[in-house]
């Protein structure tokens, strides 16, 4: 198919802001030398050799693990939510979705900071707990707090795509299923859920990717005690100044995300006959 | 094809127009690049009014941030505020311009003890802006022991009550000091020992924080934190239960200086700015606002009583005799990074 003329600005945009930076990262990843001096670069795999040692692999493992758990929680919470909202009447539905979106108008960093005061030792939640005579809980600076931060911040990215697919399902299909004698459970498992899979796939991708690469949440709510891969990358760029190692970790992160997306899109293709979802 | 041409033309016109808009002002200007929250911004307005020079003010978070921005080029700055070891590195790499001291008569206001320091032995490049120490801040209502040593941060009974700095260099320095080594050591064995100490300490640490530590300590959420003296002044102002101690093993004495990058576009006005910042009334305004310690005695006299007499901001000579200034780590920075990753990535 011939590209339309109107597509040129977008191609220019993609070229400048996506393709060129990606190649720069690739170039940095496979070279070594003083990051600020191009003439000192030489082709090298040393960054990757350094990464594939137990210490960094452990961090990668922890990141994958936390991102995976938070994606599962988001799906478990988000799907029923999206389903319930989509069943509401038009007006109520829009208000409910608006409620989901309004917090996102505030800066992500501020919302995460807010959790610091909620979860802190003398924070709001512990204040309530001690008021009713219970012992204060250790809520912050652990993996649970990081998970909470991820789920809280990324849940809308799960709910919105699933919701927008669910509201578009043709009511006639459900009626037809009823006519053919399906009960409500069968309607859900055989009609609604299979049709909503593209939304689920998009939701999973949109939660998993930011959860995998976050460094702010683990830094603020995890108290920097549990490095994630995002923290290691940030450290290389901001403090150590080794852009080569930082870039190669970014490449490894990207490869991981691509693999997960490839796996999830497989499910998608079976239903859609290819070309659906993000891929 | 015509459409592409018109798009390219449009982009070009837009770029040129924005460049021209920048050139339109006839008023001279300087680009000042400082740490976040490290000046009374009213001072900038006063400078603009008195000298008719516009100040473009922007901020960075760490010395390394500053270094990278400067190295990459793109923007040029006229006055920057690096710390001691970073000045040493920048001088070594030829990134700074020599100052013309005739243009900075207010240099005479600065206490003599701030000259001839190792990072700029002949005082050719730098003018001290603020200085301070690193120490332990603790909450008197939560601690019964005498706090006078770094060892207390390794005390089992204060598990989950200790906040360490989220900074490779400073936290490794604490471990080195505890062991009695120089914090500028280049000996790998000593650094490895420091690493072992930090790994041992990690289960006791509640969090490794940056600027958030102020909220944590003021809110009474933890008993101990390692902090910079200027932040300690600000924290004690908000919570009088807090107390700041310089441990007996010694600590880091640091200086943030004003310097002019070699590629500065307006060196003349930059020197005027540095001179202005050394005026006692201006230095006092800044010191009062940010809580850090000024090197200008006359400015100290202008401060409010509680700050003037603050042992935290202005310790006696005896209290700081056991201190060391950071030197440029050069190639050893790779080891710091490795150690830090190993400390924070363990189980």
Short mmCIF file of N, CA and C in Angstrom, two decimals, chain A residues 177 182 184-195:
data_model
loop_
_atom_site.label_atom_id
_atom_site.label_comp_id
_atom_site.label_asym_id
_atom_site.label_seq_id
_atom_site.Cartn_x
_atom_site.Cartn_y
_atom_site.Cartn_z
N UNK A 177 -26.78 -15.71 22.11
CA UNK A 177 -26.31 -16.76 23.01
C UNK A 177 -27.43 -17.17 23.96
N UNK A 182 -27.69 -20.56 26.35
CA UNK A 182 -26.53 -20.42 27.23
C UNK A 182 -26.94 -19.73 28.53
N UNK A 184 -25.78 -17.52 32.11
CA UNK A 184 -24.96 -16.31 32.21
C UNK A 184 -23.47 -16.61 32.28
N UNK A 185 -23.15 -17.73 32.95
CA UNK A 185 -21.75 -18.11 33.07
C UNK A 185 -21.18 -18.47 31.70
N UNK A 186 -21.97 -19.22 30.93
CA UNK A 186 -21.51 -19.63 29.61
C UNK A 186 -21.40 -18.43 28.67
N UNK A 187 -22.33 -17.50 28.83
CA UNK A 187 -22.25 -16.30 27.99
C UNK A 187 -20.94 -15.59 28.23
N UNK A 188 -20.57 -15.53 29.53
CA UNK A 188 -19.32 -14.83 29.84
C UNK A 188 -18.11 -15.59 29.31
N UNK A 189 -18.04 -16.90 29.61
CA UNK A 189 -16.83 -17.64 29.23
C UNK A 189 -16.75 -17.89 27.73
N UNK A 190 -17.91 -18.04 27.05
CA UNK A 190 -17.84 -18.41 25.64
C UNK A 190 -18.00 -17.22 24.70
N UNK A 191 -18.59 -16.12 25.18
CA UNK A 191 -18.81 -14.99 24.27
C UNK A 191 -18.04 -13.75 24.72
N UNK A 192 -18.37 -13.25 25.93
CA UNK A 192 -17.82 -11.95 26.33
C UNK A 192 -16.31 -12.01 26.52
N UNK A 193 -15.84 -12.98 27.29
CA UNK A 193 -14.41 -13.01 27.58
C UNK A 193 -13.56 -13.19 26.31
N UNK A 194 -13.90 -14.17 25.46
CA UNK A 194 -13.08 -14.30 24.23
C UNK A 194 -13.06 -13.02 23.41
N UNK A 195 -14.20 -12.32 23.35
CA UNK A 195 -14.23 -11.09 22.55
C UNK A 195 -13.41 -9.98 23.19
#
